[in-house]
Tab-separated table of C-alpha atoms in Angstrom:
chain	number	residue	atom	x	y	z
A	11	UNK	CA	-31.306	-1.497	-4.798
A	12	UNK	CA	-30.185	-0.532	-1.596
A	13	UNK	CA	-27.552	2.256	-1.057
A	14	UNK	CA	-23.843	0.990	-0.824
A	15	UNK	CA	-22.773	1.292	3.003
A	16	UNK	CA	-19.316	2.628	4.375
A	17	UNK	CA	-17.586	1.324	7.095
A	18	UNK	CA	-15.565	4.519	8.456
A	19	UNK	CA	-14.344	6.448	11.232
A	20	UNK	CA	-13.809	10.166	11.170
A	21	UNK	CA	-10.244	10.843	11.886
A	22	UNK	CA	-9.405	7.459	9.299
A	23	UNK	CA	-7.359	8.774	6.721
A	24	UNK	CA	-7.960	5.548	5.080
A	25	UNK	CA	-11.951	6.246	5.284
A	26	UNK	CA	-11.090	9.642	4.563
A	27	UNK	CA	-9.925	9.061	1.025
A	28	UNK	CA	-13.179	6.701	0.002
A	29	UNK	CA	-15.412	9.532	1.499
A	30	UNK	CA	-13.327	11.925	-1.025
A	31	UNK	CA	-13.962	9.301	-3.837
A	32	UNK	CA	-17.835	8.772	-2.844
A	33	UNK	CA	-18.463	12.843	-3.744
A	34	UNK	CA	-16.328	12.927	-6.459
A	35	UNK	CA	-18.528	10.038	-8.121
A	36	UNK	CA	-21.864	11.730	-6.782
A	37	UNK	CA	-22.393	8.084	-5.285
A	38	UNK	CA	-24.985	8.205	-2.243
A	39	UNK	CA	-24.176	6.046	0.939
A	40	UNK	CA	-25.167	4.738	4.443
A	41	UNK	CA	-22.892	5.924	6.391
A	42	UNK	CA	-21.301	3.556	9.388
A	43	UNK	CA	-19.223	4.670	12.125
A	44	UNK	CA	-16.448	2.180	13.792
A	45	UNK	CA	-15.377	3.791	16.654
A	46	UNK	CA	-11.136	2.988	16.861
A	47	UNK	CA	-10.636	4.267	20.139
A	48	UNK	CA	-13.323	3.112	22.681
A	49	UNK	CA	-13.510	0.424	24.580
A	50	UNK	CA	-10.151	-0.730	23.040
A	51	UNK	CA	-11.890	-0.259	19.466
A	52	UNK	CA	-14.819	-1.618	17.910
A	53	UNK	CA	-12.710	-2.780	15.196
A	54	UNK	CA	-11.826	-5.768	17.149
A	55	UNK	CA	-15.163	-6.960	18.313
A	56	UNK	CA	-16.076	-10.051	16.345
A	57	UNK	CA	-19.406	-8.352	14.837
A	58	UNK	CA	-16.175	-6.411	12.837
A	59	UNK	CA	-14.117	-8.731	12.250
A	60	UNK	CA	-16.590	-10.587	10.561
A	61	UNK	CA	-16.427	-7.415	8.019
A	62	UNK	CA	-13.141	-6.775	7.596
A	63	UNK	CA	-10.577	-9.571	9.107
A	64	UNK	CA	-7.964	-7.125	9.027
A	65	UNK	CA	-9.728	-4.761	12.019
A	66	UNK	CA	-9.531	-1.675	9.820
A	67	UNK	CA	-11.751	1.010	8.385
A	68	UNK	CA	-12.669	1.340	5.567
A	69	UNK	CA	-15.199	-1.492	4.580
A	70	UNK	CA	-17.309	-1.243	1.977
A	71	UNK	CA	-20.488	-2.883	0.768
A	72	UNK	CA	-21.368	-2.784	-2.157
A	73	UNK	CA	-23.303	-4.984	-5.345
A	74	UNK	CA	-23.412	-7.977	-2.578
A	75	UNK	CA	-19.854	-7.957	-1.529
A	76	UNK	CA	-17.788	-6.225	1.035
A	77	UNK	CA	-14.808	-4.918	-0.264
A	78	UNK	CA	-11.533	-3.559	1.710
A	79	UNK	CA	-8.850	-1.375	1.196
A	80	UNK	CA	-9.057	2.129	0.160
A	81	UNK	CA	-7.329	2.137	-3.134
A	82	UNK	CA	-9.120	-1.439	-4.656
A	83	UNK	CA	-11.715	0.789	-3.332
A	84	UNK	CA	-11.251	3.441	-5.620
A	85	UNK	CA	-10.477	1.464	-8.487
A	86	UNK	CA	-13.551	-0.285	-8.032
A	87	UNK	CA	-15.650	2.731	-7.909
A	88	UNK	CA	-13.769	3.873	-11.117
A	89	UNK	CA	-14.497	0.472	-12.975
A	90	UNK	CA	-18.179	0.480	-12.147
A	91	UNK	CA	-18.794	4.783	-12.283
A	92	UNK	CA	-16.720	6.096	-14.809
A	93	UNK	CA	-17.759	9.420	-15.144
A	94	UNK	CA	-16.107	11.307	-13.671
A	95	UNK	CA	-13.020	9.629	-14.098
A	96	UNK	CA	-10.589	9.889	-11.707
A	97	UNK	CA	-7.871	7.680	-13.250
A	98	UNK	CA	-6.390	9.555	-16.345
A	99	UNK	CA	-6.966	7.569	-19.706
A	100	UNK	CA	-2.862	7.756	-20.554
A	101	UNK	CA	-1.641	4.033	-19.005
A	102	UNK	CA	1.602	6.271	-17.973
A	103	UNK	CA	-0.449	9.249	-16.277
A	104	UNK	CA	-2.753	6.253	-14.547
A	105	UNK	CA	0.745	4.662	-13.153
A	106	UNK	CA	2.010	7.926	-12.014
A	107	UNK	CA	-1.215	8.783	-10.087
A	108	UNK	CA	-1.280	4.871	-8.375
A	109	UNK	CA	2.391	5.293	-7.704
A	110	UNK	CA	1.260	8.875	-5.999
A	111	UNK	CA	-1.084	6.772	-4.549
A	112	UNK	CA	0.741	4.037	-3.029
A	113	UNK	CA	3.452	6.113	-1.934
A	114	UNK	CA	0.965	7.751	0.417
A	115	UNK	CA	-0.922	4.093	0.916
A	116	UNK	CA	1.963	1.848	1.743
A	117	UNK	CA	5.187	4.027	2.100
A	118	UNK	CA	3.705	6.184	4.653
A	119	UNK	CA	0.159	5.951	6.273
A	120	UNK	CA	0.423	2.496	7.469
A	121	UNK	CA	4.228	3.045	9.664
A	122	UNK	CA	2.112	6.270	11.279
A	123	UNK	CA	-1.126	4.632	11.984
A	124	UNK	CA	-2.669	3.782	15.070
A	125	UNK	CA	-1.838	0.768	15.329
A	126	UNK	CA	1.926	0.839	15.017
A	127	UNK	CA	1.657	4.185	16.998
A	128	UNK	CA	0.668	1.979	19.614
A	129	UNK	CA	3.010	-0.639	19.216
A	130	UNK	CA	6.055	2.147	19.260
A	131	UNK	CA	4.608	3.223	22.658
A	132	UNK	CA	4.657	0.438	24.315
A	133	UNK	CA	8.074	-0.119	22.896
A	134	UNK	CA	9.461	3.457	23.966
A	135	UNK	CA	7.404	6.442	24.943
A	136	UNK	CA	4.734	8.775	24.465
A	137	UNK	CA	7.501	10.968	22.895
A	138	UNK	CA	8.968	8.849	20.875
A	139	UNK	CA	5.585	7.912	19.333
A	140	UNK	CA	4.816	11.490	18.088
A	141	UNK	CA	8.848	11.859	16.781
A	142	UNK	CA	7.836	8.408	14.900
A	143	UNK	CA	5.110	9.750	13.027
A	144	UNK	CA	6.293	12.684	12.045
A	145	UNK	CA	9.247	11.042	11.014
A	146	UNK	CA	7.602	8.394	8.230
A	147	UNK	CA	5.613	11.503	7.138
A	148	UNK	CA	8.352	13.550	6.670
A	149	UNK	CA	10.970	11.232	4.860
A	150	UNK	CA	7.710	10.313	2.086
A	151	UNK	CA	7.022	13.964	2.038
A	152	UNK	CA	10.543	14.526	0.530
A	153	UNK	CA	9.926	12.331	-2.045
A	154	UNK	CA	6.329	13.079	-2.439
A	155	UNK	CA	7.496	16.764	-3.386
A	156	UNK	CA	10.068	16.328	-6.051
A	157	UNK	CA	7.472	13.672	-7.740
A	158	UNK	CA	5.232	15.798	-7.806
A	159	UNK	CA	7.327	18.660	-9.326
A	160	UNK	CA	7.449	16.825	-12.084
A	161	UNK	CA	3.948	15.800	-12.271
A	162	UNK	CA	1.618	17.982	-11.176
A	163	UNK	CA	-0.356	21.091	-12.376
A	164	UNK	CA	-3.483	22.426	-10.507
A	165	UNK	CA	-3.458	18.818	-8.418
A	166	UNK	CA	-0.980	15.740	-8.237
A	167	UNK	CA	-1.143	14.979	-11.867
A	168	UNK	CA	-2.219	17.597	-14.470
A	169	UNK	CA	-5.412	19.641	-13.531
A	170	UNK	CA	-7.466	16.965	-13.214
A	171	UNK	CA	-8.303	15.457	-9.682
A	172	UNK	CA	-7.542	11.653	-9.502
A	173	UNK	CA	-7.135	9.516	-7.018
A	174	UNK	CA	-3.750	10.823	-6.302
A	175	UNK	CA	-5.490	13.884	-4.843
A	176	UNK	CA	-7.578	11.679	-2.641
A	177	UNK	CA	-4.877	10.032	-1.029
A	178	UNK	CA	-2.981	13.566	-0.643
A	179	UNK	CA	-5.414	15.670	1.100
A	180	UNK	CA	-6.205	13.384	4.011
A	181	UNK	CA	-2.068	12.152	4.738
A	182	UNK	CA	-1.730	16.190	4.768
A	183	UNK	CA	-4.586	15.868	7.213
A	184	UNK	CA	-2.264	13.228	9.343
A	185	UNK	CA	0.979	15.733	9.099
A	186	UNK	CA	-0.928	18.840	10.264
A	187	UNK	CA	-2.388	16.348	13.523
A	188	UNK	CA	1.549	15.475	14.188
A	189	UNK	CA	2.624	19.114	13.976
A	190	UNK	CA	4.938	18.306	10.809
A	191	UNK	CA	6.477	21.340	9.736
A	192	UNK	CA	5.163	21.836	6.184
A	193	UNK	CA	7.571	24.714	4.834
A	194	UNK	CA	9.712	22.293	3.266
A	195	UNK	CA	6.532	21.057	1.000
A	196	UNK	CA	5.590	24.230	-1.132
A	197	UNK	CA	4.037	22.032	-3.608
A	198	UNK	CA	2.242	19.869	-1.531
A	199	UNK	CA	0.625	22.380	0.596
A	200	UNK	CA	-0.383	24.241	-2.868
A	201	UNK	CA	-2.537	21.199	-4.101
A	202	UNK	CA	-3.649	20.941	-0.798
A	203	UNK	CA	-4.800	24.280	-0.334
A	204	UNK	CA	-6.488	24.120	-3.929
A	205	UNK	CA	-8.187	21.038	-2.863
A	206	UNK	CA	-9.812	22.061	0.243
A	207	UNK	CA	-12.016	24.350	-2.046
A	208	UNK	CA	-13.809	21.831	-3.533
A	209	UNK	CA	-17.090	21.049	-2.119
A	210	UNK	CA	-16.601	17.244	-2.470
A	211	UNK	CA	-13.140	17.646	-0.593
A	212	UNK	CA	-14.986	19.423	1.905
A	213	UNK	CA	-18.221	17.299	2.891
A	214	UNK	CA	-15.586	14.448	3.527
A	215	UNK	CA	-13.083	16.317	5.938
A	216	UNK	CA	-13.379	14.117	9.228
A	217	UNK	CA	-14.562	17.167	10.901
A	218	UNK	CA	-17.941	17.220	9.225
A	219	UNK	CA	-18.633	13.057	9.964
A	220	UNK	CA	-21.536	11.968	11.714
A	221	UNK	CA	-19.315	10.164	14.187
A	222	UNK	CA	-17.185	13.368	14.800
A	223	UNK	CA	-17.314	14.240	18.563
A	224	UNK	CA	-19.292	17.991	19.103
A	225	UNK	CA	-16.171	19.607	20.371
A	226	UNK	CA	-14.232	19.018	17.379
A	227	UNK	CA	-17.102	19.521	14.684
A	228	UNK	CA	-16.513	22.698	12.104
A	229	UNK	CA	-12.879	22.511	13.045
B	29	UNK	CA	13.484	-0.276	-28.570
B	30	UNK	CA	15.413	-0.973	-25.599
B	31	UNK	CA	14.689	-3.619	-23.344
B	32	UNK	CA	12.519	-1.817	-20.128
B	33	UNK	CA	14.928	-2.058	-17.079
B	34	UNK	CA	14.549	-2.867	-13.756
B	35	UNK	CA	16.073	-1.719	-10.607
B	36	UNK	CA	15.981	-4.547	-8.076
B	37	UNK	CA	17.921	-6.597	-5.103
B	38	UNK	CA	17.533	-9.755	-4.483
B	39	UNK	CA	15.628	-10.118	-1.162
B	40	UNK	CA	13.618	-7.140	-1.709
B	41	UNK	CA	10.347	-8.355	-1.790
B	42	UNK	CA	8.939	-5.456	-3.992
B	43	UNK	CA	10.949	-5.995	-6.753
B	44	UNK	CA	10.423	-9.967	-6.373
B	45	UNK	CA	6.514	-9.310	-6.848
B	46	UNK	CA	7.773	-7.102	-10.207
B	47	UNK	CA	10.419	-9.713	-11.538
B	48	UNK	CA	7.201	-12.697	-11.376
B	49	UNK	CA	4.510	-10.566	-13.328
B	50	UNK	CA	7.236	-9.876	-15.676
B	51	UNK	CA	8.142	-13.389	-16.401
B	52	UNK	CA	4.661	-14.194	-15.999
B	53	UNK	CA	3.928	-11.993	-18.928
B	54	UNK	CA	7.021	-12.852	-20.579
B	55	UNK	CA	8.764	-9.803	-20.570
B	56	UNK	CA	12.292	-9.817	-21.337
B	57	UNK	CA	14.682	-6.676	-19.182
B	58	UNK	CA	17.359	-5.880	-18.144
B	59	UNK	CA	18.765	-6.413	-14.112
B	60	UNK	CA	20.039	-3.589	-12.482
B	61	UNK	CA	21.173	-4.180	-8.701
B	62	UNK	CA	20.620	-1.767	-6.080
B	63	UNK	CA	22.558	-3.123	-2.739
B	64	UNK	CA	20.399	-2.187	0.041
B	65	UNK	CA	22.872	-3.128	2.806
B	66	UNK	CA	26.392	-1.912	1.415
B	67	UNK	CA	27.862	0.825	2.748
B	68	UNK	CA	24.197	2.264	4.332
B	69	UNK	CA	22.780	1.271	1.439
B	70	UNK	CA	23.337	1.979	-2.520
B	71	UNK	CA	19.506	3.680	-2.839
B	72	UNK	CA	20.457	6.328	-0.301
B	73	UNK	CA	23.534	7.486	-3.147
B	74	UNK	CA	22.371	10.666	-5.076
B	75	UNK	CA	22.129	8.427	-8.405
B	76	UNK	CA	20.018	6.096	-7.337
B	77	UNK	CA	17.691	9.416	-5.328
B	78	UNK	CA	17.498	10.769	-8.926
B	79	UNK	CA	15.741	7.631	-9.868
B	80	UNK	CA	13.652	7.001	-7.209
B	81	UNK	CA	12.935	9.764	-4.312
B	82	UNK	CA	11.437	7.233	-2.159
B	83	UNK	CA	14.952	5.741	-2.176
B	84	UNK	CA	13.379	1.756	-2.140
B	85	UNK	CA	13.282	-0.867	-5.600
B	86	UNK	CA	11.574	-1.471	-7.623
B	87	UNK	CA	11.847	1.079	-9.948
B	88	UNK	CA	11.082	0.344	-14.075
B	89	UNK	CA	11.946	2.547	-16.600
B	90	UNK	CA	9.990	1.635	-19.581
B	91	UNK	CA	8.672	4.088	-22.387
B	92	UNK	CA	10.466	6.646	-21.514
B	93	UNK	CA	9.560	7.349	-17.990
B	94	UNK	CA	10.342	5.863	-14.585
B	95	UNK	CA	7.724	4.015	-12.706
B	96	UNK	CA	8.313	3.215	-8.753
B	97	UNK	CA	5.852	0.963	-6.315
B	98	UNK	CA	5.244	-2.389	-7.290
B	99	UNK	CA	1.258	-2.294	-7.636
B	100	UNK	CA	1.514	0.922	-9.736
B	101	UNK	CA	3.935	-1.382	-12.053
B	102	UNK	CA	2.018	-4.398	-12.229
B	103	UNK	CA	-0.873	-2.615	-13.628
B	104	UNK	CA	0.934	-0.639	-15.720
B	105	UNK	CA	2.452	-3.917	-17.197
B	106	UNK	CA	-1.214	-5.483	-17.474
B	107	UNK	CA	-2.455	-2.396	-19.230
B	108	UNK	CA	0.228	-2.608	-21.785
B	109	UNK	CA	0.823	-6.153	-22.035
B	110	UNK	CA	-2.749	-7.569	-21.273
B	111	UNK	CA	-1.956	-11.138	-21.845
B	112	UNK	CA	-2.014	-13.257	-19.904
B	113	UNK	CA	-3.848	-11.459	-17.717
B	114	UNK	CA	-2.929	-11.026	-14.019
B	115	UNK	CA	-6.593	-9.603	-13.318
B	116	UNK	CA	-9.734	-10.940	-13.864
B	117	UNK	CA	-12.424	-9.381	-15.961
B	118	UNK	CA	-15.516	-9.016	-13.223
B	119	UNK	CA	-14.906	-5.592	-11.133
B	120	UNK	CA	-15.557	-7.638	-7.699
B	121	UNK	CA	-12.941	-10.304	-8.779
B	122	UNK	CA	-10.912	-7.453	-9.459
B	123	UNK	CA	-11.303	-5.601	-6.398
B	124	UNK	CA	-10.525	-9.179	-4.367
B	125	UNK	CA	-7.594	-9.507	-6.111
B	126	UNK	CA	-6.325	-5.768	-5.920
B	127	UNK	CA	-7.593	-5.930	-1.716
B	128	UNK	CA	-5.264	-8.905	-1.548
B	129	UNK	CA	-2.067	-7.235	-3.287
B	130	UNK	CA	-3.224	-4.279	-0.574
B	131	UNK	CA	-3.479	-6.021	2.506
B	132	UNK	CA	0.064	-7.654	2.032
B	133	UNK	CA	1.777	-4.595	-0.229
B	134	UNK	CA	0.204	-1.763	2.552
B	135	UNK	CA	-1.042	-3.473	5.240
B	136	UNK	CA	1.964	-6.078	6.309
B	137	UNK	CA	4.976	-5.325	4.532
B	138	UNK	CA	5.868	-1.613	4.768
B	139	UNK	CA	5.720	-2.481	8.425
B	140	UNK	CA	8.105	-4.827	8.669
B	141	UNK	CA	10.717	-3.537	5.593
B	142	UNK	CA	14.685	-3.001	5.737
B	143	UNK	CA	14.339	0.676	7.133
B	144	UNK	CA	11.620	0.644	9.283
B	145	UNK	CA	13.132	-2.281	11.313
B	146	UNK	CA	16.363	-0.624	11.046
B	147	UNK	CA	14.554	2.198	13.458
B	148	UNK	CA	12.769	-0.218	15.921
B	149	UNK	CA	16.072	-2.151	16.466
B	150	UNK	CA	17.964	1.453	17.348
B	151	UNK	CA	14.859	2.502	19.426
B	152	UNK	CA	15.050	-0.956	21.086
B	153	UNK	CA	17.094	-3.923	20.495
B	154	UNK	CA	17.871	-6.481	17.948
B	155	UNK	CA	15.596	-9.136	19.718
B	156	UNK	CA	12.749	-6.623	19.374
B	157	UNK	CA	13.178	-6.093	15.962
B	158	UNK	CA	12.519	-9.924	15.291
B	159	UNK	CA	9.646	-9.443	17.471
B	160	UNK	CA	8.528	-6.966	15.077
B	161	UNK	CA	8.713	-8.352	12.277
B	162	UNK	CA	7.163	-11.775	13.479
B	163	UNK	CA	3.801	-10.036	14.855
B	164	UNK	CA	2.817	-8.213	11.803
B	165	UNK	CA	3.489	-10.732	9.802
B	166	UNK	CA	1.244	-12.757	11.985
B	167	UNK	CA	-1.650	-10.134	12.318
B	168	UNK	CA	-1.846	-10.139	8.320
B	169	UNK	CA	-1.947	-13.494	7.632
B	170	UNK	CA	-4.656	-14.192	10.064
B	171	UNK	CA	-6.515	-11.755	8.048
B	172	UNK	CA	-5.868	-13.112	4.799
B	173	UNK	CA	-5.952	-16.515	5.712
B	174	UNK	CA	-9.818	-15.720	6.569
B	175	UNK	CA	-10.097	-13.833	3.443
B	176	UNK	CA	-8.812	-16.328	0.898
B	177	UNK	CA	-11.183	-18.811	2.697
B	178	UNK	CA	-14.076	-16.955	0.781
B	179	UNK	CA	-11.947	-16.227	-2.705
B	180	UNK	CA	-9.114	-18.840	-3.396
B	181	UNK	CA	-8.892	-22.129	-5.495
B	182	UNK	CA	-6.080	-23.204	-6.777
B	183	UNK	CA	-4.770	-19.413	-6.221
B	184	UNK	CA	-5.933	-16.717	-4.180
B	185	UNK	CA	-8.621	-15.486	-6.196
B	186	UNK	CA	-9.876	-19.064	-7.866
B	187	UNK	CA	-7.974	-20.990	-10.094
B	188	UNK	CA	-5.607	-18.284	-12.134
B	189	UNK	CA	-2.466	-16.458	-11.510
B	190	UNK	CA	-3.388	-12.919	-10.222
B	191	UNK	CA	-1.889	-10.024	-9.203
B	192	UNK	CA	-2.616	-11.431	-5.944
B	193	UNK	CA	-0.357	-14.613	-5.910
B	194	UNK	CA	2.699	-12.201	-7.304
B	195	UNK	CA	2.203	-10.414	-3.725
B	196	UNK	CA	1.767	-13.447	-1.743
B	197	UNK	CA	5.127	-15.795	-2.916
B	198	UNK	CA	7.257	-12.854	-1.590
B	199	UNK	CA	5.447	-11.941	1.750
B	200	UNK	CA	5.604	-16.017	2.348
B	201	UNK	CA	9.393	-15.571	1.796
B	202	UNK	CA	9.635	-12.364	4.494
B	203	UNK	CA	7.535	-14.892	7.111
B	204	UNK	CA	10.037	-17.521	6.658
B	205	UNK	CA	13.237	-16.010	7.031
B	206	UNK	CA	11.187	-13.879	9.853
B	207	UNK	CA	10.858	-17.716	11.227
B	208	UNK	CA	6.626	-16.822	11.342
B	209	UNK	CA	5.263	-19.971	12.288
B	210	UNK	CA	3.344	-21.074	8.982
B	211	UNK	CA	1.002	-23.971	10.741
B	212	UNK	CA	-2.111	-21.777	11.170
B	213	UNK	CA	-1.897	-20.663	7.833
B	214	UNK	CA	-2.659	-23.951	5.727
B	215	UNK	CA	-4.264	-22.121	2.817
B	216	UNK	CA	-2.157	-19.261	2.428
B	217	UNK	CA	0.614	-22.742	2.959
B	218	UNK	CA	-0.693	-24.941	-0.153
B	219	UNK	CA	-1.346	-21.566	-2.009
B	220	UNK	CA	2.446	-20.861	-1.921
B	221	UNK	CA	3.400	-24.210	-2.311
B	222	UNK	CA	1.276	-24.492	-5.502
B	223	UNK	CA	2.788	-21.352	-7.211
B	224	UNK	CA	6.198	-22.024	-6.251
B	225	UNK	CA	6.062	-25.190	-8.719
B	226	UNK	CA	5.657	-22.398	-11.377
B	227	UNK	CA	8.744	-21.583	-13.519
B	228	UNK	CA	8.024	-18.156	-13.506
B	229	UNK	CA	7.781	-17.585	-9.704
B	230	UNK	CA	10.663	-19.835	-9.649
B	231	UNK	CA	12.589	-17.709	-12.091
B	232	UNK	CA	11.760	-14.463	-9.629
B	233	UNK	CA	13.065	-16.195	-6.641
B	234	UNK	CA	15.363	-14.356	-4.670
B	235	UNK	CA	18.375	-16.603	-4.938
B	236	UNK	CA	18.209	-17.051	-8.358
B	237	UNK	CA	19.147	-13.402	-9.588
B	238	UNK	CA	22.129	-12.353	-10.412
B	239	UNK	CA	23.349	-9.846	-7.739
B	240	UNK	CA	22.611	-13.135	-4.682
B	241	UNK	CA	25.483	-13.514	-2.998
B	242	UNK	CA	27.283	-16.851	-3.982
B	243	UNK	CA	26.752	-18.909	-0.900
B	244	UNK	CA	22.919	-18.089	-0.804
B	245	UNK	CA	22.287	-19.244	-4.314
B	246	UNK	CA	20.004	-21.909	-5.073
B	247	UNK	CA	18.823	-21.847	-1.770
């Protein structure tokens, strides 16, 4: 059988979180860069869009299918490689790590990402793009935190990573880029911090990708 | 035990996607409005923040705890009540039916929700906002419109009621009152027009709940 491929780009935080989930499950796989940026982005040449329709990384193949969306991702992954889990078996811990999840997934990634960055641009300013960003990030942040302070214990739910964690480490990823002042988020950072230990964490940071530029590699 | 209860307004589209797999699954519950619009907005209140940080509906309290995001809640409530089921048992099924619920849920409708609008309109104009709303509407259903080409029957993933079709009804209700122009969309057309002959979806509609202003109802 051949190995599952991934549709990424480095600095995707979407990507990001299925590269997390890949060395979590030990799960080996080809590795394909979409560049976003050049030439207007790759993502909307028709060779990509045959992919993924929606012009966005990740895509995934996988057991003859191609499957999009980092979280049905994820749950996929979980459904087919069990062990080890990163869904708790409690039906109420598994809906508090997908709401963790989807607060990161739909209440904040997608109003910051490029996309709409460009759209608020065009609309405004350069300024007004950053102030954006770190704006979405900021207002889920504050509700990120107090969720969490009743949630969490060594990561986002219990001591266990889940897929909570997987969605956390890279949107931290997206404040630090805007310059979002973290000191509010004591909790956050903590998980984060304890995150960025782990190996599997590590290997996936965008900064270690095959399709990260030299300059920025190691950073 | 007490009846679960969920907080909801009428238009939100969230809670709309909550209120179908609940009747879908027959679950009785109890209403509880949150007015999004009155006086800035009854979520925004410190009762209402105590409930749910991310200050948006839906938000369930059942067994004891308080679940927000509408995915998160849907599987929750297949979980716990698996039948009928609103997933299908092969993983790649699954995984079509959870991308769908993603594209719409992350991918089109957290860009064009009640706050975020509220923001483009003061950092442009109330023309723009339209605007705003109309074009990611647009870019997402030309994605799923491909997409359901490959997976839909009589619903978007063949020929049951999924997950899926609980995310689409209430995105096709957003791209009309955004005045979206439905004619290149003929699938994701006869889809809606298939599961709004449904009591339950009826049942969920907007202007049949109990906090829709008078003049809307039955609209």
């Amino acid at each position: 059988m051949s190995k599952p491929v991934l549709y990424s780009y480095f600095r995707s935080s979407c990507a990001w979180r299925v590269r997390i989930a890949l060395n979590i499950k030990g799960i080996e796989y080809e590795y394909k860069a979409v560049n976003l940026i050049k030439d207007g982005g790759m993502q909307r040449k028709e060779e990509y869009i045959a992919v993924n329709p929606m012009q966005m990384v990740p895509a995934f193949v996988v057991d003859g299918a191609t499957l999009t969306q980092s979280i049905p991702i994820m749950e996929y992954l979980e459904e087919k490689y069990p062990s080890p889990a990163i869904l708790p078996k409690d039906s109420l811990q598994r809906a508090k790590v997908r709401e963790i999840c989807e607060i990161i997934a739909s209440g904040i990634q997608p109003i910051q990402n490029l996309v709409v960055l460009q759209k608020v641009q065009k609309l405004s300013s350069e300024e007004e793009k950053a102030e954006w960003a770190k704006f979405w990030i900021n207002k889920g942040f504050i509700a990120l935190e107090k969720l969490l302070e009743k949630c969490s214990g060594q990561y986002c739910v219990g001591d266990t990573v889940t897929m909570a964690d997987m969605c956390l480490v890279p949107q931290v990823g997206n404040a630090k880029r805007f310059k979002v002042d973290m000191s509010p988020f004591p909790l956050i950072s903590k998980i984060n911090d304890e995150l960025e230990k782990l190996e599997e964490f590590q290997k996936a940071s965008p900064f270690k990708q095959p399709d990260c530029p030299e300059d920025l590699k190691g950073m």
